[in-house]
Short mmCIF file of C-alpha atoms in Angstrom, two decimals:
data_model
loop_
_atom_site.label_atom_id
_atom_site.label_comp_id
_atom_site.label_asym_id
_atom_site.label_seq_id
_atom_site.Cartn_x
_atom_site.Cartn_y
_atom_site.Cartn_z
CA UNK A 1 -23.03 -31.03 27.03
CA UNK A 2 -25.68 -28.54 26.91
CA UNK A 3 -25.41 -24.84 25.97
CA UNK A 4 -26.01 -23.73 29.52
CA UNK A 5 -22.96 -25.53 30.66
CA UNK A 6 -20.51 -24.66 28.03
CA UNK A 7 -17.69 -22.15 28.53
CA UNK A 8 -16.09 -20.96 25.29
CA UNK A 9 -13.45 -18.49 24.08
CA UNK A 10 -13.62 -16.85 20.69
CA UNK A 11 -10.94 -15.21 18.47
CA UNK A 12 -11.98 -12.87 15.67
CA UNK A 13 -9.48 -11.80 12.95
CA UNK A 14 -10.73 -9.17 10.60
CA UNK A 15 -9.16 -9.24 7.12
CA UNK A 16 -9.58 -7.09 4.10
CA UNK A 17 -11.82 -9.87 2.48
CA UNK A 18 -12.96 -12.30 5.21
CA UNK A 19 -13.44 -12.16 8.91
CA UNK A 20 -12.20 -15.35 10.50
CA UNK A 21 -13.62 -16.78 13.73
CA UNK A 22 -12.26 -19.59 16.01
CA UNK A 23 -14.35 -20.82 18.91
CA UNK A 24 -12.61 -22.93 21.65
CA UNK A 25 -14.69 -25.08 24.03
CA UNK A 26 -12.78 -24.77 27.34
CA UNK A 27 -14.30 -28.02 28.70
CA UNK A 28 -13.85 -30.41 25.70
CA UNK A 29 -10.88 -28.74 23.83
CA UNK A 30 -13.00 -28.74 20.59
CA UNK A 31 -12.33 -25.95 18.07
CA UNK A 32 -15.03 -24.59 15.65
CA UNK A 33 -14.18 -22.55 12.71
CA UNK A 34 -16.07 -19.94 10.78
CA UNK A 35 -15.61 -17.26 8.13
CA UNK A 36 -17.88 -14.29 7.05
CA UNK A 37 -17.44 -11.75 4.45
CA UNK A 38 -15.77 -8.56 5.94
CA UNK A 39 -17.71 -5.31 6.06
CA UNK A 40 -15.03 -2.62 5.13
CA UNK A 41 -17.52 0.22 5.74
CA UNK A 42 -17.93 -0.94 9.41
CA UNK A 43 -15.78 -4.01 10.29
CA UNK A 44 -17.66 -4.49 13.54
CA UNK A 45 -20.85 -5.68 11.78
CA UNK A 46 -19.21 -8.66 10.36
CA UNK A 47 -17.63 -9.34 13.79
CA UNK A 48 -20.86 -9.36 15.83
CA UNK A 49 -22.68 -11.46 13.03
CA UNK A 50 -19.73 -13.95 12.93
CA UNK A 51 -19.92 -14.39 16.72
CA UNK A 52 -23.53 -15.11 16.64
CA UNK A 53 -23.04 -17.62 13.68
CA UNK A 54 -20.08 -19.48 15.19
CA UNK A 55 -21.67 -19.95 18.69
CA UNK A 56 -24.84 -21.19 16.91
CA UNK A 57 -22.66 -23.66 15.04
CA UNK A 58 -21.12 -24.88 18.27
CA UNK A 59 -24.45 -25.10 19.96
CA UNK A 60 -23.52 -22.46 22.53
CA UNK A 61 -25.14 -19.55 24.03
CA UNK A 62 -24.03 -15.87 24.22
CA UNK A 63 -23.67 -16.27 28.02
CA UNK A 64 -21.23 -19.09 27.53
CA UNK A 65 -18.42 -16.59 26.20
CA UNK A 66 -15.94 -15.91 28.71
CA UNK A 67 -13.32 -14.10 26.50
CA UNK A 68 -13.10 -12.44 23.05
CA UNK A 69 -9.85 -11.64 21.43
CA UNK A 70 -9.72 -9.61 18.32
CA UNK A 71 -7.11 -8.91 15.66
CA UNK A 72 -7.97 -5.87 13.74
CA UNK A 73 -6.61 -3.81 10.78
CA UNK A 74 -8.53 -0.59 11.58
CA UNK A 75 -5.36 1.35 12.77
CA UNK A 76 -3.30 -0.05 9.82
CA UNK A 77 -5.89 1.03 7.31
CA UNK A 78 -6.26 4.45 8.88
CA UNK A 79 -2.46 5.03 8.23
CA UNK A 80 -2.26 3.50 4.76
CA UNK A 81 -5.39 5.26 3.60
CA UNK A 82 -4.64 8.47 5.48
CA UNK A 83 -8.29 8.47 6.92
CA UNK A 84 -7.48 9.20 10.42
CA UNK A 85 -8.45 12.09 12.77
CA UNK A 86 -7.89 15.74 12.29
CA UNK A 87 -4.75 16.01 14.38
CA UNK A 88 -2.36 18.66 15.39
CA UNK A 89 1.26 18.48 16.91
CA UNK A 90 2.80 20.62 19.48
CA UNK A 91 6.67 20.56 19.75
CA UNK A 92 9.69 22.45 21.16
CA UNK A 93 10.42 25.70 19.56
CA UNK A 94 12.75 25.03 16.55
CA UNK A 95 11.57 21.43 15.84
CA UNK A 96 8.46 21.99 13.76
CA UNK A 97 9.78 20.35 10.79
CA UNK A 98 11.36 17.26 12.35
CA UNK A 99 8.39 15.16 11.23
CA UNK A 100 9.26 16.19 7.45
CA UNK A 101 13.06 16.20 7.72
CA UNK A 102 13.02 12.77 9.22
CA UNK A 103 16.61 11.35 9.34
CA UNK A 104 18.03 13.31 6.37
CA UNK A 105 18.83 10.25 4.30
CA UNK A 106 17.17 9.59 0.97
CA UNK A 107 14.40 7.06 1.02
CA UNK A 108 15.93 5.23 -2.08
CA UNK A 109 19.64 5.90 -2.47
CA UNK A 110 19.83 5.82 -6.35
CA UNK A 111 16.38 7.22 -7.20
CA UNK A 112 16.84 11.05 -7.68
CA UNK A 113 13.12 11.57 -7.67
CA UNK A 114 12.27 9.82 -4.59
CA UNK A 115 10.20 11.77 -2.16
CA UNK A 116 9.82 11.30 1.77
CA UNK A 117 6.41 10.06 2.81
CA UNK A 118 4.32 13.17 3.79
CA UNK A 119 3.68 13.51 7.63
CA UNK A 120 0.23 12.51 8.76
CA UNK A 121 -0.03 16.01 10.41
CA UNK A 122 0.47 18.89 7.82
CA UNK A 123 2.87 21.72 8.71
CA UNK A 124 -0.13 24.12 9.14
CA UNK A 125 -1.28 22.06 12.02
CA UNK A 126 2.18 21.91 13.69
CA UNK A 127 2.85 24.29 16.54
CA UNK A 128 6.01 25.49 18.25
CA UNK A 129 5.99 26.06 22.16
CA UNK A 130 8.83 27.98 23.96
CA UNK A 131 10.12 25.47 26.41
CA UNK A 132 13.42 23.43 26.54
CA UNK A 133 14.42 20.38 28.53
CA UNK A 134 18.01 19.27 28.27
CA UNK A 135 19.22 15.75 27.64
CA UNK A 136 19.97 15.15 31.43
CA UNK A 137 16.52 16.46 32.47
CA UNK A 138 17.69 19.83 33.37
CA UNK A 139 15.19 22.68 32.67
CA UNK A 140 16.67 25.35 30.40
CA UNK A 141 13.48 27.09 29.50
CA UNK A 142 10.13 26.67 31.40
CA UNK A 143 6.85 26.05 29.49
CA UNK A 144 5.27 29.32 28.27
CA UNK A 145 1.73 28.90 29.69
CA UNK A 146 0.31 31.94 27.91
CA UNK A 147 1.53 30.82 24.47
CA UNK A 148 0.07 27.33 25.15
CA UNK A 149 -3.40 28.79 25.99
CA UNK A 150 -3.30 30.67 22.71
CA UNK A 151 -2.35 27.52 20.75
CA UNK A 152 -5.22 25.67 22.51
CA UNK A 153 -7.60 28.41 21.41
CA UNK A 154 -6.40 28.01 17.83
CA UNK A 155 -6.78 24.33 17.99
CA UNK A 156 -10.31 24.56 19.29
CA UNK A 157 -10.96 27.00 16.33
CA UNK A 158 -9.68 24.49 13.88
CA UNK A 159 -11.79 21.76 15.44
CA UNK A 160 -8.89 19.59 16.15
CA UNK A 161 -9.78 16.00 17.31
CA UNK A 162 -6.47 14.88 18.64
CA UNK A 163 -3.12 16.62 19.74
CA UNK A 164 0.10 14.93 19.84
CA UNK A 165 2.67 16.46 22.18
CA UNK A 166 6.36 15.69 21.37
CA UNK A 167 8.94 17.80 23.37
CA UNK A 168 12.57 17.61 23.15
CA UNK A 169 14.16 15.03 25.63
CA UNK A 170 10.85 14.10 27.29
CA UNK A 171 12.25 10.56 27.59
CA UNK A 172 14.67 11.98 30.11
CA UNK A 173 12.09 13.96 32.14
CA UNK A 174 8.45 14.20 31.18
CA UNK A 175 7.55 17.00 33.33
CA UNK A 176 7.05 19.49 30.55
CA UNK A 177 4.92 17.09 28.47
CA UNK A 178 2.84 16.24 31.58
CA UNK A 179 2.25 19.95 32.21
CA UNK A 180 1.29 20.66 28.63
CA UNK A 181 -1.00 17.72 28.71
CA UNK A 182 -2.81 18.84 31.84
CA UNK A 183 -3.32 22.40 30.43
CA UNK A 184 -4.62 20.96 27.08
CA UNK A 185 -6.86 18.49 28.72
CA UNK A 186 -8.50 21.20 30.67
CA UNK A 187 -8.77 23.68 27.80
CA UNK A 188 -9.92 21.01 25.26
CA UNK A 189 -11.66 18.23 27.15
CA UNK A 190 -13.30 16.85 23.88
CA UNK A 191 -9.88 16.12 22.32
CA UNK A 192 -7.63 13.23 22.58
CA UNK A 193 -4.21 14.17 24.03
CA UNK A 194 -1.26 11.91 23.15
CA UNK A 195 2.14 12.56 24.98
CA UNK A 196 5.27 11.08 23.30
CA UNK A 197 7.02 9.89 26.58
CA UNK A 198 4.00 7.76 27.16
CA UNK A 199 4.60 5.71 24.00
CA UNK A 200 8.36 5.94 23.51
CA UNK A 201 11.03 6.49 26.29
CA UNK A 202 14.01 6.18 23.99
CA UNK A 203 16.41 8.58 22.27
CA UNK A 204 15.57 9.91 18.76
CA UNK A 205 13.30 12.67 18.54
CA UNK A 206 12.07 11.86 15.00
CA UNK A 207 11.07 8.29 15.84
CA UNK A 208 9.33 9.37 18.97
CA UNK A 209 7.53 12.38 17.37
CA UNK A 210 6.52 10.25 14.39
CA UNK A 211 5.03 7.55 16.70
CA UNK A 212 3.31 10.09 18.69
CA UNK A 213 1.76 11.73 15.62
CA UNK A 214 0.64 8.36 14.28
CA UNK A 215 -1.04 7.50 17.72
CA UNK A 216 -2.93 10.80 17.69
CA UNK A 217 -3.90 10.27 14.14
CA UNK A 218 -5.51 6.70 14.65
CA UNK A 219 -6.49 6.94 18.38
CA UNK A 220 -10.11 8.62 17.80
CA UNK A 221 -10.66 6.30 14.87
CA UNK A 222 -9.82 3.10 16.89
CA UNK A 223 -11.73 4.45 20.02
CA UNK A 224 -14.78 4.88 17.95
CA UNK A 225 -14.49 1.48 16.28
CA UNK A 226 -14.13 -0.26 19.64
CA UNK A 227 -16.97 1.65 21.13
CA UNK A 228 -19.23 0.54 18.24
CA UNK A 229 -18.20 -3.07 18.68
CA UNK A 230 -18.86 -2.95 22.37
CA UNK A 231 -22.36 -1.61 21.68
CA UNK A 232 -22.93 -4.26 19.10
CA UNK A 233 -21.83 -6.94 21.48
CA UNK A 234 -24.04 -5.65 24.25
CA UNK A 235 -27.04 -5.41 21.86
CA UNK A 236 -26.49 -9.06 20.87
CA UNK A 237 -26.12 -10.17 24.57
CA UNK A 238 -22.49 -10.89 24.42
CA UNK A 239 -20.99 -9.60 27.73
CA UNK A 240 -17.57 -11.06 27.65
CA UNK A 241 -14.53 -8.94 27.96
CA UNK A 242 -13.00 -7.91 24.67
CA UNK A 243 -9.17 -7.95 24.28
CA UNK A 244 -7.19 -6.79 21.25
CA UNK A 245 -4.06 -8.19 19.78
CA UNK A 246 -0.94 -5.97 19.87
CA UNK A 247 1.83 -5.62 17.33
CA UNK A 248 4.20 -7.36 19.87
CA UNK A 249 2.34 -10.70 19.77
CA UNK A 250 0.50 -10.21 23.02
CA UNK A 251 -2.96 -8.86 23.86
CA UNK A 252 -4.48 -5.90 25.81
CA UNK A 253 -7.94 -4.92 27.04
CA UNK A 254 -10.16 -2.89 24.61
CA UNK A 255 -9.89 0.08 26.96
CA UNK A 256 -6.10 -0.01 26.80
CA UNK A 257 -6.32 -0.38 22.83
CA UNK A 258 -8.49 2.58 22.64
CA UNK A 259 -5.84 4.73 24.52
CA UNK A 260 -2.54 3.19 22.90
CA UNK A 261 -4.06 2.47 19.39
CA UNK A 262 -0.72 2.66 17.83
CA UNK A 263 0.28 -0.54 19.29
CA UNK A 264 -2.35 -2.39 17.13
CA UNK A 265 -0.74 -1.41 13.87
CA UNK A 266 0.17 -5.07 13.25
CA UNK A 267 -2.79 -6.56 15.26
CA UNK A 268 -3.97 -9.05 12.63
CA UNK A 269 -0.72 -10.54 11.27
CA UNK A 270 0.79 -10.99 14.65
CA UNK A 271 -1.70 -13.71 15.69
CA UNK A 272 -0.34 -15.80 12.66
CA UNK A 273 3.22 -15.57 13.80
CA UNK A 274 2.19 -16.70 17.31
CA UNK A 275 0.46 -19.51 15.83
CA UNK A 276 3.47 -20.37 13.58
CA UNK A 277 5.78 -20.51 16.64
CA UNK A 278 3.40 -23.07 18.41
CA UNK A 279 3.28 -25.04 15.14
CA UNK A 280 7.13 -25.01 14.95
CA UNK A 281 7.43 -26.34 18.50
CA UNK A 282 4.69 -29.09 18.06
CA UNK A 283 6.86 -30.36 15.00
CA UNK A 284 10.19 -29.96 16.74
CA UNK A 285 11.13 -27.22 14.04
CA UNK A 286 13.42 -24.38 15.30
CA UNK A 287 13.49 -22.56 12.03
CA UNK A 288 10.20 -21.79 10.32
CA UNK A 289 8.98 -19.10 7.84
CA UNK A 290 5.27 -18.15 8.33
CA UNK A 291 3.49 -17.04 5.00
CA UNK A 292 -0.13 -15.67 5.74
CA UNK A 293 -1.65 -15.05 2.46
CA UNK A 294 -5.15 -13.62 2.70
CA UNK A 295 -7.43 -11.84 0.26
CA UNK A 296 -5.54 -8.60 0.24
CA UNK A 297 -1.97 -8.92 1.50
CA UNK A 298 0.89 -11.47 2.01
CA UNK A 299 2.51 -11.32 5.52
CA UNK A 300 5.95 -13.00 6.00
CA UNK A 301 7.66 -13.60 9.41
CA UNK A 302 10.81 -15.61 10.38
CA UNK A 303 11.19 -17.70 13.54
CA UNK A 304 14.81 -18.64 14.04
CA UNK A 305 15.94 -21.12 16.80
CA UNK A 306 12.44 -21.01 18.26
CA UNK A 307 12.52 -17.08 18.63
CA UNK A 308 10.32 -14.61 16.89
CA UNK A 309 12.34 -11.72 15.59
CA UNK A 310 11.29 -8.07 16.74
CA UNK A 311 11.67 -5.19 14.29
CA UNK A 312 14.46 -2.63 14.91
CA UNK A 313 13.52 0.28 12.77
CA UNK A 314 9.78 -0.34 11.82
CA UNK A 315 7.93 1.86 9.48
CA UNK A 316 4.39 2.09 8.40
CA UNK A 317 3.71 3.77 5.03
CA UNK A 318 7.25 5.21 5.03
CA UNK A 319 6.90 6.78 8.66
CA UNK A 320 8.87 5.68 11.66
CA UNK A 321 6.97 3.68 14.34
CA UNK A 322 8.87 2.99 17.46
CA UNK A 323 6.74 0.65 19.38
CA UNK A 324 7.68 -3.10 20.14
CA UNK A 325 6.46 -5.10 17.20
CA UNK A 326 7.18 -8.31 15.44
CA UNK A 327 9.14 -8.27 12.49
CA UNK A 328 6.61 -8.98 9.71
CA UNK A 329 7.08 -7.93 6.06
CA UNK A 330 3.85 -7.24 4.15
CA UNK A 331 3.24 -6.97 0.40
CA UNK A 332 0.03 -6.44 -1.63
CA UNK A 333 -0.26 -10.07 -2.95
CA UNK A 334 -3.37 -11.85 -1.87
CA UNK A 335 -6.13 -13.91 -3.47
CA UNK A 336 -7.99 -10.76 -4.37
CA UNK A 337 -4.96 -8.88 -5.73
CA UNK A 338 -5.75 -7.54 -9.18
CA UNK A 339 -3.79 -8.43 -12.41
CA UNK A 340 -2.97 -5.44 -14.69
CA UNK A 341 -0.55 -4.62 -17.57
CA UNK A 342 1.88 -1.60 -16.92
CA UNK A 343 2.87 0.98 -19.41
CA UNK A 344 5.92 -1.28 -20.62
CA UNK A 345 3.36 -4.19 -21.46
CA UNK A 346 4.42 -6.23 -18.45
CA UNK A 347 1.99 -8.31 -16.48
CA UNK A 348 1.74 -7.06 -12.86
CA UNK A 349 -0.21 -8.20 -9.66
CA UNK A 350 -1.37 -5.91 -6.96
CA UNK A 351 -1.10 -4.09 -4.78
CA UNK A 352 -4.65 -3.08 -5.49
CA UNK A 353 -7.20 -5.75 -4.28
CA UNK A 354 -10.91 -6.39 -5.08
CA UNK A 355 -11.17 -6.95 -1.33
CA UNK A 356 -14.52 -8.08 0.18
CA UNK A 357 -16.72 -5.90 -2.06
CA UNK A 358 -16.88 -6.45 -4.88
CA UNK A 359 -14.49 -9.16 -4.64
CA UNK A 360 -12.98 -11.47 -7.44
CA UNK A 361 -15.00 -11.67 -10.62
CA UNK A 362 -15.83 -15.18 -10.03
CA UNK A 363 -17.65 -14.38 -6.72
CA UNK A 364 -20.41 -12.78 -8.93
CA UNK A 365 -20.68 -9.74 -6.66
CA UNK A 366 -19.96 -7.06 -9.41
CA UNK A 367 -16.22 -7.58 -9.61
CA UNK A 368 -14.98 -7.04 -13.21
CA UNK A 369 -11.05 -7.17 -12.83
CA UNK A 370 -9.07 -10.36 -13.00
CA UNK A 371 -7.66 -11.52 -9.51
CA UNK A 372 -5.29 -14.28 -8.25
CA UNK A 373 -8.42 -16.34 -7.22
CA UNK A 374 -9.84 -16.07 -10.81
CA UNK A 375 -6.54 -17.33 -12.07
CA UNK A 376 -6.49 -20.32 -9.70
CA UNK A 377 -10.13 -21.05 -10.59
CA UNK A 378 -9.41 -21.00 -14.33
CA UNK A 379 -6.31 -23.30 -13.92
CA UNK A 380 -8.33 -26.00 -11.87
CA UNK A 381 -6.50 -25.37 -8.67
CA UNK A 382 -9.72 -24.28 -6.97
CA UNK A 383 -12.96 -26.31 -7.02
CA UNK A 384 -15.81 -24.43 -8.56
CA UNK A 385 -18.22 -26.40 -6.11
CA UNK A 386 -16.51 -26.51 -2.80
CA UNK A 387 -14.96 -23.06 -2.13
CA UNK A 388 -15.64 -22.22 1.66
CA UNK A 389 -17.12 -25.59 1.99
CA UNK A 390 -19.66 -24.61 -0.63
CA UNK A 391 -20.51 -21.38 1.01
CA UNK A 392 -19.39 -19.42 -1.97
CA UNK A 393 -20.71 -20.29 -5.36
CA UNK A 394 -18.18 -19.31 -8.18
CA UNK A 395 -18.60 -18.51 -11.65
CA UNK A 396 -15.99 -20.07 -13.88
CA UNK A 397 -17.16 -18.36 -16.94
CA UNK A 398 -16.91 -14.86 -15.35
CA UNK A 399 -13.37 -15.55 -14.37
CA UNK A 400 -12.30 -16.73 -17.78
CA UNK A 401 -14.00 -13.75 -19.34
CA UNK A 402 -12.43 -11.12 -17.20
CA UNK A 403 -8.88 -12.60 -17.68
CA UNK A 404 -9.38 -12.70 -21.27
CA UNK A 405 -10.63 -9.25 -21.62
CA UNK A 406 -7.97 -7.49 -19.36
CA UNK A 407 -4.99 -9.72 -19.92
CA UNK A 408 -5.11 -12.58 -22.35
CA UNK A 409 -6.19 -10.54 -25.40
CA UNK A 410 -3.88 -7.48 -24.79
CA UNK A 411 -0.98 -9.88 -24.38
CA UNK A 412 -2.12 -12.10 -27.20
CA UNK A 413 -2.14 -15.23 -24.88
CA UNK A 414 -4.71 -18.02 -24.25
CA UNK A 415 -6.61 -17.48 -21.15
CA UNK A 416 -4.79 -20.30 -19.52
CA UNK A 417 -1.37 -18.92 -20.23
CA UNK A 418 -2.51 -15.54 -18.88
CA UNK A 419 -3.83 -17.13 -15.71
CA UNK A 420 -0.48 -19.20 -15.40
CA UNK A 421 1.44 -15.86 -15.89
CA UNK A 422 -0.48 -14.18 -13.05
CA UNK A 423 0.36 -17.10 -10.70
CA UNK A 424 3.97 -16.87 -11.61
CA UNK A 425 4.13 -13.13 -11.05
CA UNK A 426 2.46 -13.45 -7.61
CA UNK A 427 4.73 -16.16 -6.56
CA UNK A 428 7.90 -14.00 -7.52
CA UNK A 429 6.40 -11.10 -5.42
CA UNK A 430 5.94 -13.44 -2.48
CA UNK A 431 9.37 -15.06 -2.64
CA UNK A 432 10.93 -11.50 -2.88
CA UNK A 433 9.19 -10.75 0.41
CA UNK A 434 10.60 -13.83 1.92
CA UNK A 435 14.10 -13.03 0.70
CA UNK A 436 13.72 -9.60 2.48
CA UNK A 437 13.55 -11.38 5.93
CA UNK A 438 15.97 -14.29 5.19
CA UNK A 439 18.72 -13.73 2.52
CA UNK A 440 18.88 -9.97 3.21
CA UNK A 441 19.21 -10.62 6.92
CA UNK A 442 21.79 -13.25 6.58
CA UNK A 443 19.54 -16.37 6.92
CA UNK A 444 19.87 -19.36 4.58
CA UNK A 445 16.17 -20.08 3.52
CA UNK A 446 17.19 -23.83 2.82
CA UNK A 447 17.44 -24.44 6.73
CA UNK A 448 13.99 -23.41 7.24
CA UNK A 449 10.54 -24.90 7.03
CA UNK A 450 7.81 -23.06 5.18
CA UNK A 451 4.40 -22.64 6.95
CA UNK A 452 1.93 -21.31 4.40
CA UNK A 453 -1.53 -20.39 5.76
CA UNK A 454 -4.47 -17.80 5.32
CA UNK A 455 -7.08 -18.51 2.84
CA UNK A 456 -4.85 -18.55 -0.20
CA UNK A 457 -1.46 -19.55 1.42
CA UNK A 458 -1.36 -23.32 0.89
CA UNK A 459 -2.50 -22.84 -2.83
CA UNK A 460 0.97 -21.45 -3.57
CA UNK A 461 3.12 -23.07 -0.78
CA UNK A 462 4.79 -25.69 -2.92
CA UNK A 463 5.74 -23.08 -5.61
CA UNK A 464 7.24 -20.77 -3.00
CA UNK A 465 9.23 -23.68 -1.39
CA UNK A 466 10.57 -24.64 -4.78
CA UNK A 467 11.58 -21.08 -5.66
CA UNK A 468 13.34 -20.70 -2.23
CA UNK A 469 14.97 -24.17 -2.22
CA UNK A 470 13.01 -25.00 0.97
CA UNK A 471 12.67 -28.81 1.29
CA UNK A 472 9.88 -29.05 3.94
CA UNK A 473 6.36 -27.41 4.01
CA UNK A 474 3.91 -27.60 6.97
CA UNK A 475 0.24 -26.79 6.20
CA UNK A 476 -1.83 -26.20 9.43
CA UNK A 477 -4.98 -28.23 9.80
CA UNK A 478 -7.26 -25.13 9.38
CA UNK A 479 -5.01 -22.83 7.43
CA UNK A 480 -7.78 -20.27 6.38
CA UNK A 481 -8.19 -19.54 10.25
CA UNK A 482 -4.73 -19.89 11.59
CA UNK A 483 -4.23 -16.22 12.46
CA UNK A 484 -7.38 -16.42 14.56
CA UNK A 485 -6.12 -19.65 16.30
CA UNK A 486 -2.91 -17.62 17.09
CA UNK A 487 -4.94 -14.90 18.83
CA UNK A 488 -6.29 -17.57 21.35
CA UNK A 489 -2.74 -18.67 21.98
CA UNK A 490 -1.53 -15.32 22.89
CA UNK A 491 -0.97 -14.02 26.35
CA UNK A 492 -1.21 -10.49 27.88
CA UNK A 493 2.12 -8.79 27.31
CA UNK A 494 3.66 -5.45 28.17
CA UNK A 495 7.10 -4.34 26.90
CA UNK A 496 9.12 -1.41 28.48
CA UNK A 497 12.21 0.17 26.90
CA UNK A 498 13.85 3.36 28.35
CA UNK A 499 17.01 5.35 27.34
CA UNK A 500 19.31 6.24 30.21
CA UNK A 501 22.29 8.56 28.98
CA UNK A 502 25.21 8.47 31.40
CA UNK A 503 28.90 7.76 31.49
CA UNK A 504 29.72 4.22 32.17
CA UNK A 505 31.79 5.26 35.18
CA UNK A 506 28.73 6.85 36.66
CA UNK A 507 26.52 3.70 36.39
CA UNK A 508 26.12 1.93 39.61
CA UNK A 509 24.35 -1.37 39.98
CA UNK A 510 21.90 -0.11 42.41
CA UNK A 511 20.70 2.60 40.06
CA UNK A 512 20.39 0.23 37.23
CA UNK A 513 18.41 -2.27 39.24
CA UNK A 514 16.16 0.55 40.53
CA UNK A 515 15.27 1.47 36.89
CA UNK A 516 14.59 -2.15 35.96
CA UNK A 517 12.39 -2.50 38.89
CA UNK A 518 10.41 0.83 38.00
CA UNK A 519 9.93 -0.54 34.51
CA UNK A 520 8.73 -3.85 35.75
CA UNK A 521 6.39 -2.18 38.22
CA UNK A 522 4.92 0.04 35.43
CA UNK A 523 4.29 -2.90 33.16
CA UNK A 524 2.67 -5.02 35.95
CA UNK A 525 0.34 -2.07 36.71
CA UNK A 526 -0.70 -2.03 32.98
CA UNK A 527 -1.66 -5.67 33.29
CA UNK A 528 -3.96 -5.14 36.28
CA UNK A 529 -7.36 -4.08 35.27
#
């Protein structure tokens, strides 16, 4: 088969250390796997370079690509690192501090010094608007247009990039939010406007406001990122449509991702869970625990009786996030996680990671801190000659030296003992993450099969299984790119949830069916592009 007759689909999963690519030949069913080092300063550079390299490996041409599916951590990192847009928040008079008050409960019950996560939008950029919609959609106070114009003028003076609009009870009737949105779009055409009812149509003002604020915070960042990617793809001659993985395990167009960026918060890990479900079905396993261990993080999900669990009260960086998303628990435990000694003299691992640059000490790129990868190399669990198929040359002496200097000597241990300690600590961190989604949810881990993947997952799979009393482990054929394979397995998906408050005696089947039809129609329209 010549390059001119091939038709291929490519999935790209951008991680903190590596960017994974999988090319699927539609005609033959062949898969081609590839990895390139991530470029944290501009993740799109690694993406475009990786696509060029994987199609060259497959003997295809740029014109052969019919579909690109992308899993990205851009929105996640913007929230975690608080490097989002300069955003403002407009809300109903009297509700300016909902983002800070949250749900009034303490984040940690027995920690008297615990503090809530600071809102992404500071109080100085949160504005109150005279208007009031009641819970049943009745207008108590109309929108004060003059006051809104004054707020818009102040937002322009502050060079605001994005505005989140969260008004009370907009899930019941969005008329006021739509009116505010129209006025702001006319007064500030250069700014991004996010309306809370378009993201969440459920009760709970804090969750809805928080999701809207997060969306405004990440949307300009994500939109710029996708714009740069599409420019890079066009420049390289790749004209295929680009889709982005959503947190719910489905995909959406790049244009939709630019508008609803908050739905991509778990874009990367979601692909691995979708792949895990397919692996479970192929091996007739109803219960499976997926463990995705990359260079920076360790992502856990549980598939019980063939179904993927969805998060009920999701959070990101301590802030509520009310969009449909898979129940994935993430901890900072990856191959690049750094070992260190705390003030009490205990050995700790992560959450800081050496990432792609400079990477583990053994990579020889300037890294000088001991990582889990260095420990595995010192213990002989990694081949010094065959890492990434020989694509990465590693320096065993550098790994030994950094473990000796930072851990072994201060702890008065041999280099091997210190490396072994690092492995034991990181395995303890990972098993604690698994217990969070199993034991703490009432599931017995012993009835599950463990499925470890990611660049570092299978290295620790047997130890994790032993700690959890799990008797079976399934390692995918190409574990390092399993999340990217999952992207190719995903479908377009839209979820719709709406709160309807009324007495049971007043609910009639016709009205309920009408609401369901409206939701279905809205979802179908979103899938048409």
